[in-house]
Short mmCIF file of C-alpha atoms (C1' of nucleotides) in Angstrom, two decimals:
data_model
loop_
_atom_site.label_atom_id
_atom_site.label_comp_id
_atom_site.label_asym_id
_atom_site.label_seq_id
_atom_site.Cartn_x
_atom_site.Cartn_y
_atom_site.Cartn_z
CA UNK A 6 51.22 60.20 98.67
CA UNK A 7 53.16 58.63 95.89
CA UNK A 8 56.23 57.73 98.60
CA UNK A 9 53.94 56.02 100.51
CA UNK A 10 52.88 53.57 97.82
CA UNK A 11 56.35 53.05 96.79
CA UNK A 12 57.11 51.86 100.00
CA UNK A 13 54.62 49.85 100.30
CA UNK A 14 55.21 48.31 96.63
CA UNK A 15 59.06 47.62 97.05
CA UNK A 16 57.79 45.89 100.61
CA UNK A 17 55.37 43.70 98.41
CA UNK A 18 57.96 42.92 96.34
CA UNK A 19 60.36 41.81 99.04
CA UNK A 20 60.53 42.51 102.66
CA UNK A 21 63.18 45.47 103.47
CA UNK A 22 64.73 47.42 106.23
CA UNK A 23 64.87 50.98 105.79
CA UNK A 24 68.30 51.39 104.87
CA UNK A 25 67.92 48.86 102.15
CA UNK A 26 64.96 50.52 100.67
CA UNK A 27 66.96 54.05 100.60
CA UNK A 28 69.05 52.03 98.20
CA UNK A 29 66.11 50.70 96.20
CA UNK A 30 65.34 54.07 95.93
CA UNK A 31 68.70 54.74 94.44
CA UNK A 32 68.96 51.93 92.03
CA UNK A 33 65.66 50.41 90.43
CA UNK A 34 63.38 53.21 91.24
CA UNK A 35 65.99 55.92 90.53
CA UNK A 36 63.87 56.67 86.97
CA UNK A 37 60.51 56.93 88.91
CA UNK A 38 61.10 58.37 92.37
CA UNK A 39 63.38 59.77 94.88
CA UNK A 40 63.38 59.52 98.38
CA UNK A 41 66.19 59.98 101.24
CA UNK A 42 66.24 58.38 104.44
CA UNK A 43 65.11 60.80 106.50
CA UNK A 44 62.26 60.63 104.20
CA UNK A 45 61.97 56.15 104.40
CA UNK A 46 61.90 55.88 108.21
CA UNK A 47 59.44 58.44 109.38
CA UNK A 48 57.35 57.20 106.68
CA UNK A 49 58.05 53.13 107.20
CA UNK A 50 57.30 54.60 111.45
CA UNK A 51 53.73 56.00 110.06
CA UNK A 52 53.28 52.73 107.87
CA UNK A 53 53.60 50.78 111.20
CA UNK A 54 51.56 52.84 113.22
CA UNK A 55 48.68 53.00 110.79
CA UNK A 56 49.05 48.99 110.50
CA UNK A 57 50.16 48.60 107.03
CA UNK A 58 53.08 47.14 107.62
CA UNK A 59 54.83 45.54 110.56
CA UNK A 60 58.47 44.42 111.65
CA UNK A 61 59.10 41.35 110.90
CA UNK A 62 62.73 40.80 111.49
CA UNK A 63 65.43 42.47 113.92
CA UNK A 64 68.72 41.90 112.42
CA UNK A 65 72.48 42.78 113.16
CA UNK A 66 73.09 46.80 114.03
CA UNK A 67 69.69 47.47 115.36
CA UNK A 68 68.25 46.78 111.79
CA UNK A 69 64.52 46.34 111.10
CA UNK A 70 63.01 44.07 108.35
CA UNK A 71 59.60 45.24 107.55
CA UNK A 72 57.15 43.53 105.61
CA UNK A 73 53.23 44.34 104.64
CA UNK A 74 50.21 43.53 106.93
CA UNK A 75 47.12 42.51 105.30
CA UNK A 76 45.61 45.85 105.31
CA UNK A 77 49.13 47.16 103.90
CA UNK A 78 48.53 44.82 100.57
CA UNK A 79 44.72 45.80 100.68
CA UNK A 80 45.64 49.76 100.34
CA UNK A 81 48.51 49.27 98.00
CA UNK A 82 45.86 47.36 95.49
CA UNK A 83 43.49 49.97 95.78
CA UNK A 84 45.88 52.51 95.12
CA UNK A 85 47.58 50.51 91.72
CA UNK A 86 43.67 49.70 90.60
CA UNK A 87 40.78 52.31 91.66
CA UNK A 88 43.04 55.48 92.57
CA UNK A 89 43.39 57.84 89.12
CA UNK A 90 47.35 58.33 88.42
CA UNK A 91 48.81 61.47 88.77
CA UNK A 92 50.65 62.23 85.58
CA UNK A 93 52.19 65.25 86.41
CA UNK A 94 56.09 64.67 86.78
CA UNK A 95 59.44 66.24 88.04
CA UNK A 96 62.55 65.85 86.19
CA UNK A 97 64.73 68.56 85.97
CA UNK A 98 67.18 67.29 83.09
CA UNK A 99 64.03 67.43 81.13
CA UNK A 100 63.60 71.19 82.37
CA UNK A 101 67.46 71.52 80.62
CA UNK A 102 66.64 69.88 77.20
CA UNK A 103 63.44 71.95 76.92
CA UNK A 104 65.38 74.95 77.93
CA UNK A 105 68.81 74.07 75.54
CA UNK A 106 68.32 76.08 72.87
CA UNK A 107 68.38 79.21 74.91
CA UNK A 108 72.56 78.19 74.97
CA UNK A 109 75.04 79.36 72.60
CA UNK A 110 75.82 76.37 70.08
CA UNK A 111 78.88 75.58 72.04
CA UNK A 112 77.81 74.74 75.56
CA UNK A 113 74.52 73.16 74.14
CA UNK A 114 76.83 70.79 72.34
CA UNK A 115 78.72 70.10 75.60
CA UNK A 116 75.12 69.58 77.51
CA UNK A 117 73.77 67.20 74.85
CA UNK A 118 77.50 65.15 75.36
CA UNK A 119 77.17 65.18 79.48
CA UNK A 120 73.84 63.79 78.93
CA UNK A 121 75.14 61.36 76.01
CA UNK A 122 77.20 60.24 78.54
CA UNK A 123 74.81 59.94 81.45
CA UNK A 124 72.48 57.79 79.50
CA UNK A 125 75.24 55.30 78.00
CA UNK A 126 76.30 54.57 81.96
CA UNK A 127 72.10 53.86 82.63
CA UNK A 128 72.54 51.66 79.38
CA UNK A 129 75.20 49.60 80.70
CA UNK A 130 73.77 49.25 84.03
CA UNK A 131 70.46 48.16 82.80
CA UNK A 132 72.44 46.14 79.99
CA UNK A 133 74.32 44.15 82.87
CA UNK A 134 71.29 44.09 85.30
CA UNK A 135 69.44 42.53 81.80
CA UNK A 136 72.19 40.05 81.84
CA UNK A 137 71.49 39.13 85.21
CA UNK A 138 68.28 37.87 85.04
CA UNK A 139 66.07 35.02 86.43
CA UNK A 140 64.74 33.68 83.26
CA UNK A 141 61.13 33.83 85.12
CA UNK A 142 61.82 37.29 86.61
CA UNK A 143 58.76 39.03 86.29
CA UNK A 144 60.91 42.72 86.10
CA UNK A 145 62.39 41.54 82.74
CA UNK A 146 59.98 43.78 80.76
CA UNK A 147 60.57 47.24 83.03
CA UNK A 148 64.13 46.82 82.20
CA UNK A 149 63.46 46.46 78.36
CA UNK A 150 61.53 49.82 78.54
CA UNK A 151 64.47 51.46 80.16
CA UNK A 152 66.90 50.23 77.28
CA UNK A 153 64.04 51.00 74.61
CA UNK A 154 63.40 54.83 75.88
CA UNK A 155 67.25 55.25 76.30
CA UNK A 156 68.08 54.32 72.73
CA UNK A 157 65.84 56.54 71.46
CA UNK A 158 67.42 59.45 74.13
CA UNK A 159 70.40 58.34 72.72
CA UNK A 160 70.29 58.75 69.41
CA UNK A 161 68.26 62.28 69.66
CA UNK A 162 71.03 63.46 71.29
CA UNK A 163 73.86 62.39 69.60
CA UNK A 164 71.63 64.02 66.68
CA UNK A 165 71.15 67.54 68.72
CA UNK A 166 74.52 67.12 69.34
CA UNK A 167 75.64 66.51 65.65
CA UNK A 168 73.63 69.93 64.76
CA UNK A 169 75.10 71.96 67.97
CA UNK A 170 78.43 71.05 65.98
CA UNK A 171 77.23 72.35 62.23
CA UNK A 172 76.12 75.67 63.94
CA UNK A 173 79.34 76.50 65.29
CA UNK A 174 79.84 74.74 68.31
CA UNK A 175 82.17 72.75 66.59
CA UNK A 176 85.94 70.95 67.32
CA UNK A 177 86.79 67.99 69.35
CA UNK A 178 86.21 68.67 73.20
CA UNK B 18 65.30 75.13 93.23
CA UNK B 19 64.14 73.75 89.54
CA UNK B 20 61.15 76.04 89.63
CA UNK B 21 63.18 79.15 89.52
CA UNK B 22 65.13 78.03 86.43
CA UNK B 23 62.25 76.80 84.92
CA UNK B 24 60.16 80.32 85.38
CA UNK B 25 63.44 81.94 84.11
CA UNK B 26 63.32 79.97 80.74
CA UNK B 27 59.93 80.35 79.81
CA UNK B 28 60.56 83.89 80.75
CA UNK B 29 63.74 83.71 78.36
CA UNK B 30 61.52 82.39 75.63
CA UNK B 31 58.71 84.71 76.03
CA UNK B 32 57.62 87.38 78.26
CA UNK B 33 54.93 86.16 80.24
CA UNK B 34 51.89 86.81 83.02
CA UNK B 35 51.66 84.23 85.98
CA UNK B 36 48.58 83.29 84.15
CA UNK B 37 50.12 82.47 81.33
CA UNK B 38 53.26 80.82 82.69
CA UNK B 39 50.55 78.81 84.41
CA UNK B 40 49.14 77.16 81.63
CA UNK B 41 52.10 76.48 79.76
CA UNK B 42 53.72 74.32 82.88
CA UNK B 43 50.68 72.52 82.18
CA UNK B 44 50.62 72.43 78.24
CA UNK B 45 54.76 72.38 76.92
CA UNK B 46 56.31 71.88 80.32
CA UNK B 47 53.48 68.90 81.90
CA UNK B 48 56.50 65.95 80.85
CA UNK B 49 58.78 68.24 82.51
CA UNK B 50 58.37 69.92 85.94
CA UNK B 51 54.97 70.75 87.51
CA UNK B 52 53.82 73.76 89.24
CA UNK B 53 50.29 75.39 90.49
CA UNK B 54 49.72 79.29 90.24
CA UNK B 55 49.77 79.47 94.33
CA UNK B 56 53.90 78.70 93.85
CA UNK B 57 54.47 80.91 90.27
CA UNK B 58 52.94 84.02 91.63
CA UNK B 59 55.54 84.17 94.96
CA UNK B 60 58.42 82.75 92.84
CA UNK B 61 57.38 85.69 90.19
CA UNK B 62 57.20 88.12 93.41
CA UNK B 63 60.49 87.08 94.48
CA UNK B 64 62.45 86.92 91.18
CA UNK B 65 61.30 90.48 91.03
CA UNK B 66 62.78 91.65 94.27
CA UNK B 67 65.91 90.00 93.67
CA UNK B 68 65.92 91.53 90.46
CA UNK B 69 66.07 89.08 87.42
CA UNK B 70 62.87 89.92 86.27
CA UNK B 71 60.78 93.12 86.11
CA UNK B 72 56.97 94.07 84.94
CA UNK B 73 57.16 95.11 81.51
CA UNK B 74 53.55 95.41 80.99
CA UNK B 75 50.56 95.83 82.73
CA UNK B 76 47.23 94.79 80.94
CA UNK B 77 43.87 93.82 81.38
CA UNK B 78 42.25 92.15 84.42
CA UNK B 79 44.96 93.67 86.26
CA UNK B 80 47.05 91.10 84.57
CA UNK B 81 51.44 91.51 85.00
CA UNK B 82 53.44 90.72 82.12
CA UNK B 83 56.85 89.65 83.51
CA UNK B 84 60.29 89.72 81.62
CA UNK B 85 63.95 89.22 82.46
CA UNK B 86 66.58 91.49 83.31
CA UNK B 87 70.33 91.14 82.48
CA UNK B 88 70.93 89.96 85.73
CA UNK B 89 67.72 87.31 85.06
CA UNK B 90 69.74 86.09 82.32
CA UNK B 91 72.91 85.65 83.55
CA UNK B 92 71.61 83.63 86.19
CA UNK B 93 69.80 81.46 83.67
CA UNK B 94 72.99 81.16 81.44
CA UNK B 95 75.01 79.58 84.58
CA UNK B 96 72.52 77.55 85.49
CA UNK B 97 72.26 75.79 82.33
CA UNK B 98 76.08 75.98 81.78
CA UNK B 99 77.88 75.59 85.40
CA UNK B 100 75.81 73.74 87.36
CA UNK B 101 75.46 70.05 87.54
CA UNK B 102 72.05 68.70 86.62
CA UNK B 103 70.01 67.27 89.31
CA UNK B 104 69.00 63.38 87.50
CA UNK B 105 66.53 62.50 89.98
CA UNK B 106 63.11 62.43 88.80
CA UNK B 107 59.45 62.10 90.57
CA UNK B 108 57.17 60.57 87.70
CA UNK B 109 53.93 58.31 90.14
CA UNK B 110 53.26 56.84 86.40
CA UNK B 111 56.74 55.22 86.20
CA UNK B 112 55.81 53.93 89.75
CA UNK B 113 52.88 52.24 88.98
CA UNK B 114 54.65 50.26 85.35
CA UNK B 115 57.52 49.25 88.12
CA UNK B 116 54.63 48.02 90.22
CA UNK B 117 52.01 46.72 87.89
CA UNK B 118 53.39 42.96 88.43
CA UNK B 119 51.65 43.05 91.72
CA UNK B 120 48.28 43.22 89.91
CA UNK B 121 46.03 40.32 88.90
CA UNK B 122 46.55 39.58 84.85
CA UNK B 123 43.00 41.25 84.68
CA UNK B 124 43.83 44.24 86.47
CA UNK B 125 47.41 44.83 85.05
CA UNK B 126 45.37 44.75 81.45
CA UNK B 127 43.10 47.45 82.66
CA UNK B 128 46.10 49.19 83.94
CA UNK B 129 48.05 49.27 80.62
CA UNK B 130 45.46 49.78 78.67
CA UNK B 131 44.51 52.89 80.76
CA UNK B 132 48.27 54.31 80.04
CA UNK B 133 48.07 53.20 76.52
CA UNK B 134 44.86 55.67 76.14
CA UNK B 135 46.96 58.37 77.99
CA UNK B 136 49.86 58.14 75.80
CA UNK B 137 47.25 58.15 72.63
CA UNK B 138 46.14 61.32 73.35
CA UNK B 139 49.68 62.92 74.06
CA UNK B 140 50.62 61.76 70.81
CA UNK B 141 47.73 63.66 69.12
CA UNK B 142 48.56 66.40 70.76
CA UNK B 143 51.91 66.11 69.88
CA UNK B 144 51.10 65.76 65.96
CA UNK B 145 49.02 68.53 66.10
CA UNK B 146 51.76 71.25 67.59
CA UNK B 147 54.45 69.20 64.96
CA UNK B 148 52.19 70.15 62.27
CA UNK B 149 51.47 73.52 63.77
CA UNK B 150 55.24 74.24 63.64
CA UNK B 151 57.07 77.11 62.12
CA UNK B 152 59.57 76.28 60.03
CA UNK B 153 62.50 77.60 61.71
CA UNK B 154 60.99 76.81 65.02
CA UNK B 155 64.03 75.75 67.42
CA UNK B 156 61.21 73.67 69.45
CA UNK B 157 61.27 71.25 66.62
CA UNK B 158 63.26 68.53 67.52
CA UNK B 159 61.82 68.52 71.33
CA UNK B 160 58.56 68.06 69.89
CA UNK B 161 60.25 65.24 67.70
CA UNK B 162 61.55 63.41 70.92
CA UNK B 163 58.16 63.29 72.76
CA UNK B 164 56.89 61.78 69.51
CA UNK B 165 59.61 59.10 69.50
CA UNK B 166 59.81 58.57 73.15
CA UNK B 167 55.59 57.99 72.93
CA UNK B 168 55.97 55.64 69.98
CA UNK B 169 57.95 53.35 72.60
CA UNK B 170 56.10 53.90 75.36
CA UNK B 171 52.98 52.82 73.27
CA UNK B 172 54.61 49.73 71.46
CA UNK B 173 55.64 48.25 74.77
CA UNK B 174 52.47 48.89 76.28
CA UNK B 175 50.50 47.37 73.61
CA UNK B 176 52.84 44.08 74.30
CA UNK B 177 52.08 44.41 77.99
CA UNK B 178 48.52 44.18 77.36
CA UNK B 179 48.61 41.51 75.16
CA UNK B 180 50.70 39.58 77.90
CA UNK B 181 48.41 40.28 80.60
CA UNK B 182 45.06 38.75 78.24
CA UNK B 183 47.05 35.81 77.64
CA UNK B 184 47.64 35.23 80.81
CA UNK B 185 43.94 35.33 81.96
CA UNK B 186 43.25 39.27 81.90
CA UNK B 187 41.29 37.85 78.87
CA UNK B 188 38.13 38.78 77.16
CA UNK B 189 36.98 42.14 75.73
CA UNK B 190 36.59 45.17 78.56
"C1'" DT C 7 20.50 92.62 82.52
"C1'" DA C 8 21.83 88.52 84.76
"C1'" DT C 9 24.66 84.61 84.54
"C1'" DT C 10 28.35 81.98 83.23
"C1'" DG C 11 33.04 80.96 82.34
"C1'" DA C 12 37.59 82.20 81.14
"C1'" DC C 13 40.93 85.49 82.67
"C1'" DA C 14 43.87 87.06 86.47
"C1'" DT C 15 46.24 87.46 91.02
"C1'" DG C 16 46.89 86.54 95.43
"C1'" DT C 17 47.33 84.21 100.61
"C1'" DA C 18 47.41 80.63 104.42
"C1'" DG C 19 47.99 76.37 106.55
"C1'" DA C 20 49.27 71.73 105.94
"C1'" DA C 21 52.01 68.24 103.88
"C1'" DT C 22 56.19 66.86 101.81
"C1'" DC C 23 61.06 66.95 101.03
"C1'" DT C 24 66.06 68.33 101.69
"C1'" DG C 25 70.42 68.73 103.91
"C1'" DA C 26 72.75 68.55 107.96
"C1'" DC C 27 73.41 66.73 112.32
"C1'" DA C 28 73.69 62.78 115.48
"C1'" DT C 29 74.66 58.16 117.08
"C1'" DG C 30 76.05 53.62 117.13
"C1'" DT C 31 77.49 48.60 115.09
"C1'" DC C 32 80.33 45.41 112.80
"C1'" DA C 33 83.99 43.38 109.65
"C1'" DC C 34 88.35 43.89 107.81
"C1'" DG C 35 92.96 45.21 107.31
"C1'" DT C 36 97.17 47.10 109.41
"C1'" DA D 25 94.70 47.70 119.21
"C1'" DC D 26 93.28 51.07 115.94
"C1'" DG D 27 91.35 53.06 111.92
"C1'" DT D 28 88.37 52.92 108.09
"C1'" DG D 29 84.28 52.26 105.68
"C1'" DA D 30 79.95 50.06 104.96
"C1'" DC D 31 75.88 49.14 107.59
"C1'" DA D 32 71.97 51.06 110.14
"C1'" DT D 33 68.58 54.27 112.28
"C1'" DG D 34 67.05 58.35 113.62
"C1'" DT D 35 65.81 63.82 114.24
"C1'" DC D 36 65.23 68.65 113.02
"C1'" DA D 37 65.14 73.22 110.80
"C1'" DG D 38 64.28 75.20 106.68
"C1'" DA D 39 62.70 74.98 101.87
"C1'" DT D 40 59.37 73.47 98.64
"C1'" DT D 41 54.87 72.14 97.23
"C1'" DC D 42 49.76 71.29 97.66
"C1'" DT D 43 44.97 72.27 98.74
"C1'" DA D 44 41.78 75.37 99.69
"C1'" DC D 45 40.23 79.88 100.29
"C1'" DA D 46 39.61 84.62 98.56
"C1'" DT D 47 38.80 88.35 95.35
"C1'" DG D 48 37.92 90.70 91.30
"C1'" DT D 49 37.61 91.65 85.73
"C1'" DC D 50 35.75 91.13 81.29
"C1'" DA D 51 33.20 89.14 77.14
"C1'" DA D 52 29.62 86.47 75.47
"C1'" DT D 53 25.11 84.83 75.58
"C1'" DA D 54 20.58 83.87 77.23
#
DNA sequence: TATTGACATGTAGAATCTGACATGTCACGT
DNA sequence: ACGTGACATGTCAGATTCTACATGTCAATA
């Protein structure tokens, strides 16, 4: 039920239209959860129907703001405070790293460097997105965990990558 | 199609019964990818028909010991080399810290301090399978980035917490 | 010897999610 | 006037995952 909350909590935060969640889903909430479209407007249809949240704007190109009802806030603050989290996650890059060992020195080096990479483009985005802020924003900390935990990602795998190198995975490219 | 891959390394690491494959997606692999027995003992059935893994022991309790074939492996080695890693991730915990602005100061407080318990307890875990370690080990330095990636987690939570009291989450419980 | 709990494997139906298909609007540049 | 690309919403079949049901073994202990 966690893509139902998320909905519901990005429509707390600021009144959307499905295809502008579906990119909300691809930016900020890219490091917590993924949904598609086809996913967002069946689910914001159910939201409506249930009376959690309602249109509250028709726009250009058939486009529909939704924002919460009342009983939409009510069951996204008993999810955040009385339901138990679920800690059990999904990531498959995290599958890989447990799993790099099982690679010759050579390609693990080259794994550890596509993921280098990877994690230096989050850093700048979050970097510039830092940058960007309202000096009130009330996101500000979220985005300091994100440069915090990628540091740290960054520097154990420039270090894995550093070792793929010593045990024979070695030259430049 | 994660799942596979993931059954395919553990396999690759050790030999294993759907039992036991169980509990270690909930033990080594829980940060990582999730999975109940009622999917691992199909997926086992199926890697077996294809042919990338085969019984290599049957044992007590009727139990199956599973283990991969050449053909297991290859598959495994182009996964991990060839094909581009899926970065989207499913984590309801990162939710909830993207969402906890939309509690009450007192609630939020609960909320973090919740996590910070959580993380506590990973961490001990954590120490206890460091210490636990072979020496020549290759898990090593996995171990070593859940350690550092918790010490974050747990600094910035502690600050969250603290926030949250002075902003009127105050007072003891 | 009866019970309990960990060990061990499986299936079925429902819910969730993906990838592809489908349709149409609107602004901008050529 | 035409094409292109971003905007915008939807559906559907198939794959993946979850919850619950179902069955049986074996060791320890009361």
């Amino acid at each position: 039920m966690s893509l139902r909350y998320a909905i519901l909590g990005l429509l707390a935060r600021q009144p959307s239209s499905g295809y502008e969640l579906t990119r909300k889903f691809d930016s900020s909430l890219r490091t917590a959860w993924h949904a598609q479209h086809s996913q967002i407007y069946p689910e914001l249809a159910k939201l409506e129907a249930e009376g959690l949240a309602e249109i509250i704007k028709r726009g250009a190109r058939g486009s529909k703001t939704y924002g919460l009802t009342e009983s939409g806030h009510d069951a996204l603050r008993h999810w955040l405070v009385e339901v138990a989290p679920d800690r059990s996650q999904r990531n498959e890059s995290a599958v890989r790293l447990f799993l790099t060992q099982l690679m010759a020195p050579r390609e693990r080096r080259l794994a550890f460097e596509r993921d280098l990479a990877y994690v230096h483009q989050q850093t700048a985005e979050l970097r510039l997105i830092k940058d960007q802020l309202a000096p009130d924003e009330p996101f500000a900390p979220q985005v300091e965990l994100g440069l915090r935990t990628n540091a740290v990602l960054s520097a154990w795998l420039q270090e894995q990558a550093d070792a793929a190198t010593r045990e024979g995975g070695d030259g430049p490219q």
